[in-house]
Short mmCIF file of C-alpha atoms and ligand atoms in Angstrom, two decimals:
data_model
loop_
_atom_site.label_atom_id
_atom_site.label_comp_id
_atom_site.label_asym_id
_atom_site.label_seq_id
_atom_site.Cartn_x
_atom_site.Cartn_y
_atom_site.Cartn_z
CA MET A 1 -0.02 0.08 0.01
CA SER A 2 1.30 3.34 -1.02
CA THR A 3 1.67 5.74 1.97
CA GLY A 4 1.62 8.60 -0.46
CA SER A 5 3.65 11.61 0.82
CA ARG A 6 3.10 11.03 4.25
CA TYR A 7 6.20 11.08 6.33
CA THR A 8 6.57 7.72 8.20
CA GLY A 9 9.92 7.99 9.89
CA LEU A 10 13.68 7.71 9.15
CA ILE A 11 13.87 3.98 8.44
CA GLU A 12 11.08 4.22 5.86
CA HIS A 13 12.86 7.48 4.25
CA TYR A 14 16.33 6.13 4.36
CA ARG A 15 15.73 2.43 3.87
CA ASP A 16 18.24 1.71 1.32
CA HIS A 17 20.86 3.09 3.80
CA LEU A 18 19.80 1.10 6.73
CA PRO A 19 20.12 -2.54 8.06
CA VAL A 20 16.52 -3.51 7.32
CA SER A 21 14.74 -5.97 4.74
CA ASP A 22 11.32 -5.93 3.35
CA ASP A 23 9.98 -8.15 5.96
CA THR A 24 10.98 -6.02 8.96
CA ARG A 25 8.28 -4.72 11.09
CA VAL A 26 9.57 -1.23 11.56
CA ILE A 27 8.81 0.20 15.11
CA SER A 28 8.49 3.95 14.50
CA LEU A 29 7.09 7.04 15.87
CA GLY A 30 7.70 9.35 12.87
CA GLU A 31 11.16 10.38 14.01
CA GLY A 32 13.59 12.29 12.11
CA ASN A 33 12.77 15.06 9.45
CA THR A 34 13.77 17.68 12.09
CA PRO A 35 13.92 21.38 11.23
CA LEU A 36 17.11 22.93 10.05
CA ILE A 37 16.52 26.57 11.25
CA ARG A 38 19.04 29.32 10.16
CA LEU A 39 19.73 31.73 13.07
CA GLU A 40 18.80 35.28 12.19
CA ASN A 41 19.72 37.50 14.85
CA ILE A 42 22.81 35.86 16.96
CA PRO A 43 25.18 36.14 13.93
CA SER A 44 24.88 39.81 13.52
CA GLU A 45 24.80 40.29 17.28
CA ILE A 46 28.18 38.76 17.64
CA GLY A 47 29.34 40.76 14.38
CA ARG A 48 30.36 37.78 12.49
CA ASP A 49 29.25 36.90 9.01
CA VAL A 50 28.53 33.06 9.38
CA ASP A 51 25.76 31.05 8.08
CA LEU A 52 24.86 29.39 11.22
CA TYR A 53 21.94 26.63 11.44
CA ILE A 54 20.46 24.81 14.28
CA LYS A 55 19.52 21.06 13.57
CA TYR A 56 16.63 21.01 16.17
CA GLU A 57 16.62 17.37 17.25
CA GLY A 58 14.47 18.44 20.35
CA LEU A 59 11.50 18.17 18.03
CA ASN A 60 11.79 14.29 17.52
CA PRO A 61 8.94 12.37 19.15
CA THR A 62 10.17 11.94 22.67
CA GLY A 63 12.22 15.31 22.47
CA SER A 64 15.60 14.17 21.75
CA PHE A 65 17.95 12.71 18.94
CA LYS A 66 17.74 9.42 20.56
CA ASP A 67 14.71 8.54 18.82
CA ARG A 68 16.65 8.13 15.58
CA GLY A 69 18.82 5.43 17.18
CA MET A 70 16.14 3.94 19.17
CA THR A 71 13.78 3.22 16.15
CA MET A 72 16.57 1.31 14.60
CA ALA A 73 17.53 -0.41 17.77
CA VAL A 74 14.13 -1.58 18.97
CA THR A 75 13.10 -2.50 15.56
CA ARG A 76 16.21 -4.92 15.34
CA ALA A 77 15.41 -5.96 18.69
CA VAL A 78 11.99 -7.05 17.86
CA GLU A 79 13.14 -8.63 14.76
CA GLU A 80 15.50 -10.80 16.69
CA GLY A 81 12.65 -11.86 19.10
CA SER A 82 13.76 -10.02 22.00
CA ARG A 83 11.03 -9.26 24.73
CA ALA A 84 13.17 -6.53 26.64
CA VAL A 85 15.64 -3.84 26.07
CA LEU A 86 18.10 -2.51 28.60
CA CYS A 87 19.97 0.74 28.85
CA ALA A 88 21.82 3.04 31.11
CA SER A 89 20.92 6.64 30.77
CA THR A 90 21.44 10.19 31.86
CA GLY A 91 17.64 10.51 30.82
CA ASN A 92 17.10 10.76 27.11
CA THR A 93 18.00 7.32 26.13
CA SER A 94 15.63 5.95 28.93
CA ALA A 95 12.71 8.22 27.68
CA ALA A 96 13.25 6.88 24.00
CA ALA A 97 13.75 3.18 24.94
CA ALA A 98 10.74 3.52 27.08
CA ALA A 99 8.44 4.98 24.20
CA TYR A 100 9.75 2.68 21.62
CA ALA A 101 9.43 -0.30 23.81
CA ALA A 102 5.81 0.51 24.70
CA ARG A 103 5.16 0.96 20.83
CA ALA A 104 6.55 -2.39 20.07
CA GLY A 105 4.63 -4.18 23.12
CA ILE A 106 8.10 -5.13 24.98
CA THR A 107 9.69 -4.19 28.20
CA ALA A 108 12.29 -1.47 28.79
CA PHE A 109 14.44 -1.56 31.69
CA VAL A 110 16.23 1.60 32.36
CA LEU A 111 19.17 2.32 34.90
CA ILE A 112 19.52 6.00 35.80
CA PRO A 113 21.73 7.80 38.13
CA GLU A 114 19.62 8.76 41.35
CA GLY A 115 18.55 12.48 41.49
CA LYS A 116 20.65 13.30 38.50
CA ILE A 117 18.19 13.20 35.69
CA ALA A 118 15.88 16.05 34.42
CA LEU A 119 12.35 16.05 35.50
CA GLY A 120 10.68 15.78 32.06
CA LYS A 121 12.84 12.64 31.20
CA LEU A 122 11.99 10.99 34.44
CA ALA A 123 8.27 11.63 33.83
CA GLN A 124 8.42 10.04 30.24
CA ALA A 125 10.38 6.92 31.35
CA MET A 126 7.80 6.17 34.07
CA ILE A 127 4.69 7.17 32.10
CA HIS A 128 5.80 4.98 29.13
CA GLY A 129 5.87 1.98 31.64
CA ALA A 130 9.58 1.38 31.77
CA VAL A 131 10.91 -0.47 34.69
CA VAL A 132 12.94 2.23 36.21
CA ILE A 133 15.80 1.47 38.32
CA GLN A 134 17.76 4.33 39.96
CA ILE A 135 21.29 3.43 41.15
CA ARG A 136 23.44 5.15 43.65
CA GLY A 137 25.94 5.97 41.27
CA ASN A 138 26.55 7.81 37.95
CA PHE A 139 25.91 7.06 34.33
CA ASP A 140 29.32 5.43 34.04
CA ASP A 141 28.36 2.93 36.76
CA GLY A 142 25.15 2.24 35.07
CA MET A 143 26.80 1.53 31.83
CA ARG A 144 29.10 -0.86 33.59
CA LEU A 145 26.21 -2.70 35.20
CA VAL A 146 24.30 -2.84 31.97
CA LYS A 147 27.04 -4.50 30.25
CA GLU A 148 27.39 -7.01 33.14
CA VAL A 149 23.74 -7.77 33.48
CA ALA A 150 23.10 -8.42 29.87
CA GLU A 151 25.24 -11.44 30.20
CA HIS A 152 22.72 -12.96 32.66
CA ALA A 153 19.38 -11.93 31.51
CA PRO A 154 17.71 -12.09 28.04
CA VAL A 155 17.92 -8.42 27.20
CA ILE A 156 19.28 -6.32 24.30
CA ILE A 157 21.35 -3.45 25.40
CA VAL A 158 20.14 -0.24 23.49
CA ASN A 159 22.75 2.20 24.40
CA SER A 160 24.89 3.54 21.66
CA ILE A 161 27.31 0.62 21.97
CA ASN A 162 24.57 -1.22 20.13
CA PRO A 163 25.70 -0.52 16.50
CA TYR A 164 22.13 -0.16 15.17
CA ARG A 165 21.74 2.94 17.24
CA LEU A 166 24.70 4.83 15.35
CA GLN A 167 23.13 3.54 12.25
CA GLY A 168 19.65 5.30 12.88
CA GLN A 169 21.56 8.41 14.36
CA LYS A 170 23.66 8.83 11.03
CA THR A 171 20.46 9.82 9.37
CA ALA A 172 20.72 13.31 10.73
CA ALA A 173 23.69 13.99 8.58
CA PHE A 174 21.96 12.72 5.42
CA GLU A 175 18.93 15.04 6.13
CA ILE A 176 21.23 18.13 6.69
CA VAL A 177 23.03 17.22 3.27
CA ASP A 178 19.93 16.62 1.55
CA GLU A 179 18.47 19.93 2.56
CA LEU A 180 21.72 22.13 2.15
CA GLY A 181 22.58 20.23 -0.90
CA GLN A 182 26.09 19.85 0.45
CA PRO A 183 27.62 19.14 3.96
CA PRO A 184 28.30 22.34 5.98
CA ASP A 185 31.91 23.41 6.64
CA PHE A 186 31.75 22.85 10.49
CA HIS A 187 29.33 20.60 12.28
CA CYS A 188 29.22 21.22 16.03
CA LEU A 189 27.81 18.91 18.63
CA PRO A 190 27.62 18.38 22.42
CA VAL A 191 29.84 15.17 23.40
CA GLY A 192 29.05 12.92 26.19
CA ASN A 193 29.42 9.18 25.33
CA ALA A 194 30.46 10.33 21.72
CA GLY A 195 28.07 8.00 19.92
CA ASN A 196 26.17 10.76 18.27
CA ILE A 197 29.51 12.55 16.70
CA THR A 198 30.46 9.10 15.67
CA ALA A 199 27.19 8.41 14.05
CA HIS A 200 27.22 11.71 12.10
CA TRP A 201 30.64 11.13 10.80
CA ILE A 202 29.41 7.58 9.45
CA GLY A 203 26.43 9.49 7.83
CA TYR A 204 28.59 12.22 6.13
CA SER A 205 31.15 9.70 5.10
CA GLU A 206 28.47 7.41 3.56
CA TYR A 207 27.05 10.14 1.59
CA ALA A 208 30.56 11.71 0.56
CA GLY A 209 31.28 7.93 -0.84
CA MET A 210 28.36 8.29 -3.04
CA SER A 211 29.51 11.22 -4.74
CA THR A 212 30.89 9.48 -7.72
CA GLN A 213 28.20 6.94 -7.85
CA ALA A 214 24.66 6.85 -9.22
CA CYS A 215 22.03 7.81 -6.58
CA ALA A 216 21.64 4.96 -4.16
CA PHE A 217 17.77 5.72 -4.04
CA CYS A 218 16.96 5.49 -7.65
CA GLY A 219 20.10 5.17 -9.90
CA GLY A 220 19.89 8.74 -10.99
CA ASP A 221 16.31 9.66 -12.05
CA CYS A 222 15.11 11.34 -8.85
CA LYS A 223 14.92 14.65 -7.06
CA HIS A 224 17.59 13.64 -4.59
CA PRO A 225 20.59 15.70 -5.01
CA CYS A 226 22.42 12.57 -6.12
CA THR A 227 25.13 14.50 -8.00
CA ALA A 228 25.32 17.19 -5.56
CA VAL A 229 25.93 14.71 -2.53
CA SER A 230 29.24 16.07 -1.98
CA ASP A 231 32.75 14.62 -2.12
CA LYS A 232 33.56 16.80 1.02
CA ARG A 233 32.84 16.08 4.65
CA PRO A 234 32.47 18.79 7.30
CA VAL A 235 35.09 19.59 10.02
CA MET A 236 33.54 17.86 13.17
CA VAL A 237 33.55 19.75 16.52
CA GLY A 238 32.83 18.22 19.80
CA TYR A 239 32.17 20.28 22.85
CA GLN A 240 32.04 18.93 26.41
CA ALA A 241 31.07 20.47 29.53
CA ALA A 242 34.15 21.55 31.58
CA GLY A 243 33.30 19.12 34.60
CA ALA A 244 32.85 16.25 32.21
CA ALA A 245 35.54 16.62 29.79
CA PRO A 246 37.44 13.54 29.31
CA PHE A 247 38.31 14.28 25.66
CA MET A 248 40.07 17.55 26.80
CA ARG A 249 41.94 15.70 29.67
CA GLY A 250 42.81 12.99 27.42
CA ALA A 251 41.76 10.45 30.09
CA MET A 252 38.67 9.15 31.69
CA VAL A 253 37.05 11.42 34.44
CA ASP A 254 35.89 9.51 37.58
CA HIS A 255 33.68 12.08 39.07
CA PRO A 256 31.88 14.23 36.22
CA ASP A 257 29.77 16.90 37.21
CA THR A 258 27.78 19.68 35.34
CA VAL A 259 24.64 21.43 35.13
CA ALA A 260 24.05 19.73 31.66
CA THR A 261 23.18 16.41 33.17
CA ALA A 262 22.59 14.67 29.85
CA ILE A 263 26.46 14.84 29.17
CA ARG A 264 27.55 14.19 32.83
CA ILE A 265 29.77 11.26 31.47
CA GLY A 266 33.22 10.59 32.44
CA HIS A 267 33.87 7.45 30.57
CA PRO A 268 32.70 7.83 26.84
CA GLN A 269 31.79 4.60 25.27
CA SER A 270 32.67 5.63 21.79
CA TRP A 271 36.24 6.90 22.92
CA ASP A 272 38.41 5.45 20.12
CA GLN A 273 35.89 6.23 17.56
CA ALA A 274 35.62 10.00 18.47
CA TRP A 275 39.31 10.42 18.26
CA LYS A 276 39.20 9.07 14.78
CA VAL A 277 36.40 11.54 13.81
CA ARG A 278 38.47 14.25 15.13
CA GLU A 279 41.53 13.05 13.27
CA GLU A 280 39.86 12.19 9.91
CA SER A 281 37.75 15.41 9.88
CA GLY A 282 40.50 17.70 11.02
CA GLY A 283 38.29 18.68 13.92
CA TRP A 284 38.90 19.58 17.50
CA PHE A 285 37.23 19.00 21.01
CA ASP A 286 36.74 21.89 23.36
CA GLU A 287 35.06 22.40 26.66
CA CYS A 288 32.41 25.05 27.93
CA THR A 289 31.75 26.04 31.47
CA ASP A 290 28.32 25.57 33.01
CA GLU A 291 28.10 29.39 32.90
CA GLU A 292 28.69 29.45 29.28
CA ILE A 293 26.30 26.65 28.46
CA LEU A 294 23.51 28.27 30.34
CA ALA A 295 24.22 31.62 28.72
CA ALA A 296 24.10 29.90 25.24
CA GLN A 297 20.64 28.43 26.24
CA LYS A 298 19.32 31.87 27.37
CA LEU A 299 20.76 33.45 24.11
CA LEU A 300 18.89 31.01 22.01
CA THR A 301 15.65 31.10 23.74
CA SER A 302 15.51 34.83 24.02
CA ARG A 303 17.09 35.96 20.59
CA GLU A 304 16.03 33.00 18.40
CA GLY A 305 12.78 31.52 19.84
CA ILE A 306 14.66 28.10 20.20
CA PHE A 307 14.40 26.16 23.45
CA CYS A 308 16.87 23.39 24.11
CA GLU A 309 18.24 21.66 27.17
CA PRO A 310 21.47 22.77 28.83
CA ALA A 311 23.58 19.86 27.26
CA SER A 312 22.40 20.68 23.72
CA ALA A 313 23.23 24.49 24.10
CA THR A 314 26.92 23.32 24.61
CA SER A 315 27.15 23.04 21.01
CA VAL A 316 26.33 26.71 20.46
CA ALA A 317 28.46 28.09 23.36
CA GLY A 318 31.41 26.35 21.89
CA ALA A 319 30.69 27.50 18.37
CA LEU A 320 30.01 31.00 19.14
CA ARG A 321 33.43 31.18 21.03
CA ASP A 322 35.28 29.60 18.02
CA ILE A 323 33.19 31.79 15.56
CA ARG A 324 34.29 34.92 17.68
CA ALA A 325 37.98 33.78 17.85
CA GLY A 326 38.19 33.11 14.17
CA LYS A 327 38.76 29.40 14.65
CA ILE A 328 35.56 29.11 12.73
CA PRO A 329 36.27 31.78 10.01
CA GLU A 330 33.67 34.22 8.68
CA GLY A 331 32.11 33.02 5.43
CA SER A 332 31.68 29.55 6.99
CA ARG A 333 28.39 27.45 6.99
CA VAL A 334 28.11 26.00 10.26
CA VAL A 335 25.38 23.51 11.77
CA CYS A 336 25.03 23.17 15.50
CA THR A 337 23.09 20.28 16.66
CA LEU A 338 20.58 20.99 19.56
CA THR A 339 20.27 17.49 20.70
CA GLY A 340 17.09 17.70 23.28
CA HIS A 341 14.25 19.89 23.87
CA GLY A 342 14.19 22.73 26.80
CA LEU A 343 11.19 21.37 28.25
CA LYS A 344 13.12 18.27 29.09
CA ASP A 345 14.61 19.93 32.24
CA PRO A 346 11.97 22.88 33.27
CA ASP A 347 13.81 23.00 36.74
CA THR A 348 17.05 24.50 35.33
CA ALA A 349 15.05 26.85 32.95
CA ILE A 350 13.06 28.28 35.74
CA LYS A 351 16.20 28.61 38.01
CA GLN A 352 17.78 30.71 35.18
CA CYS A 353 14.93 33.21 35.13
CA GLU A 354 14.13 33.67 38.81
CA GLY A 355 13.38 37.26 39.59
CA ASP A 356 11.96 37.67 36.13
CA MET A 357 8.25 37.05 37.03
CA LEU A 358 6.10 39.70 38.61
CA THR A 359 3.01 39.01 40.90
CA VAL A 360 0.62 41.81 40.95
CA ASP A 361 -3.23 42.19 41.93
CA ALA A 362 -5.75 41.12 39.49
CA GLU A 363 -6.59 44.70 38.49
CA LEU A 364 -6.55 46.53 35.36
CA ASP A 365 -4.43 49.42 36.80
CA ALA A 366 -1.78 46.96 37.97
CA VAL A 367 -1.46 45.13 34.80
CA LYS A 368 -1.56 48.23 32.65
CA HIS A 369 1.23 49.72 34.66
CA VAL A 370 3.56 46.72 34.08
CA ILE A 371 3.07 46.73 30.50
CA LEU A 372 3.34 50.57 30.03
CA ASP A 373 6.48 50.72 32.25
CA HIS A 374 7.90 47.96 30.39
CA LEU A 375 7.38 49.72 26.96
CA ALA A 376 8.36 52.96 28.14
N1 LIG B 401 22.96 15.75 24.39
C1 LIG B 401 21.64 15.19 24.99
C2 LIG B 401 20.68 15.93 25.14
C3 LIG B 401 22.01 13.92 25.43
O1 LIG B 401 20.99 13.44 25.96
C4 LIG B 401 23.27 13.23 25.15
C5 LIG B 401 23.53 11.96 25.64
C6 LIG B 401 24.23 13.92 24.45
C7 LIG B 401 23.99 15.15 24.02
C8 LIG B 401 25.51 13.23 24.19
O2 LIG B 401 25.49 12.64 23.06
O3 LIG B 401 26.42 10.48 24.11
O4 LIG B 401 26.12 10.60 21.80
O5 LIG B 401 27.90 11.95 22.85
N2 LIG B 401 22.63 11.27 26.42
C9 LIG B 401 22.61 9.98 26.86
C10 LIG B 401 21.35 9.50 27.50
C11 LIG B 401 23.94 9.48 27.45
O6 LIG B 401 21.43 8.51 28.32
O7 LIG B 401 20.19 9.84 27.40
P1 LIG B 401 26.38 11.29 22.83
#
């Protein structure tokens, strides 16, 4: 049956590039196809002539980029006959695992660091019916436990060490090239476990490899930019939170800490792969303080109307610093991934704006004065 032009998720859209067969039952919530938003105000405010885009991954079904990997990982888990998936998470992976498991009719077990995940993410894991196990430890402890317990229980790990996760996540790079007609000059991402930067590089590399071949979608007779799929790949730049920056230290960090709880990770699972991305792309890693991260989050919300969670703002905090410094030169086309929606972490957002709210009597004069004073 034809689905017409209805978008039905990234597996259907990029089927030829993904490990599925015609018989695969696809577990999808319509993920992917997220907006690429050109920033209109911030570049001129910082006085630099850059073409700066946001890939707004917070608009995926569960509010983060994890849905791209989870549709693939859960689809394959179901195909392999598994009745349960398992992950450690700083929050977003658990939300996505819970939702896709619910959709598939299987169980999700999620290990989360006690007291260190944002409220929205906890709500998601719970309401979707995941078995939520809080551990008295951090994400890295959870990751170690997940690997150990999977040897003793019939569960499939859906962290990014599951290779299908990265296969799903590589489609973000495809979407960017499809939309821009070529890769950006620089692609900036927040880095925690380093799965996503690795996945993007896989995507860009696959598309670049196609440049001399006929379009893999149709053989050449299509509207896809087959010939425009570029022979170049972007410079990949990964930013970490300063309190959780093993790539800057050049070694694992045992007690990571940052307001950006999503990337509060000291032992990245894709360590070797991420170093390879840096080397092959001619990119770099850098770190941002919590203050820089929160300032970038506020700048995006107040100047561009784009609300992301703190971890996501790390990409913009770092990119703006490197643009100002000229490390990312004027004239560049830059994409920053905003990995998760701001509503994931309402507490941190509200804390940032404390004092901004006024309380007045429910009377015309009181409200009128506030407005007129403000506009004066
Ligand atoms: N941004 C957000 C919002 C995240 O949730 C994560 C990772 C990252 C960035 C970093 O991506 O790990 O691929 O380098 N969150 C995982 C989780 C660890 O459990 O939700 P990465």
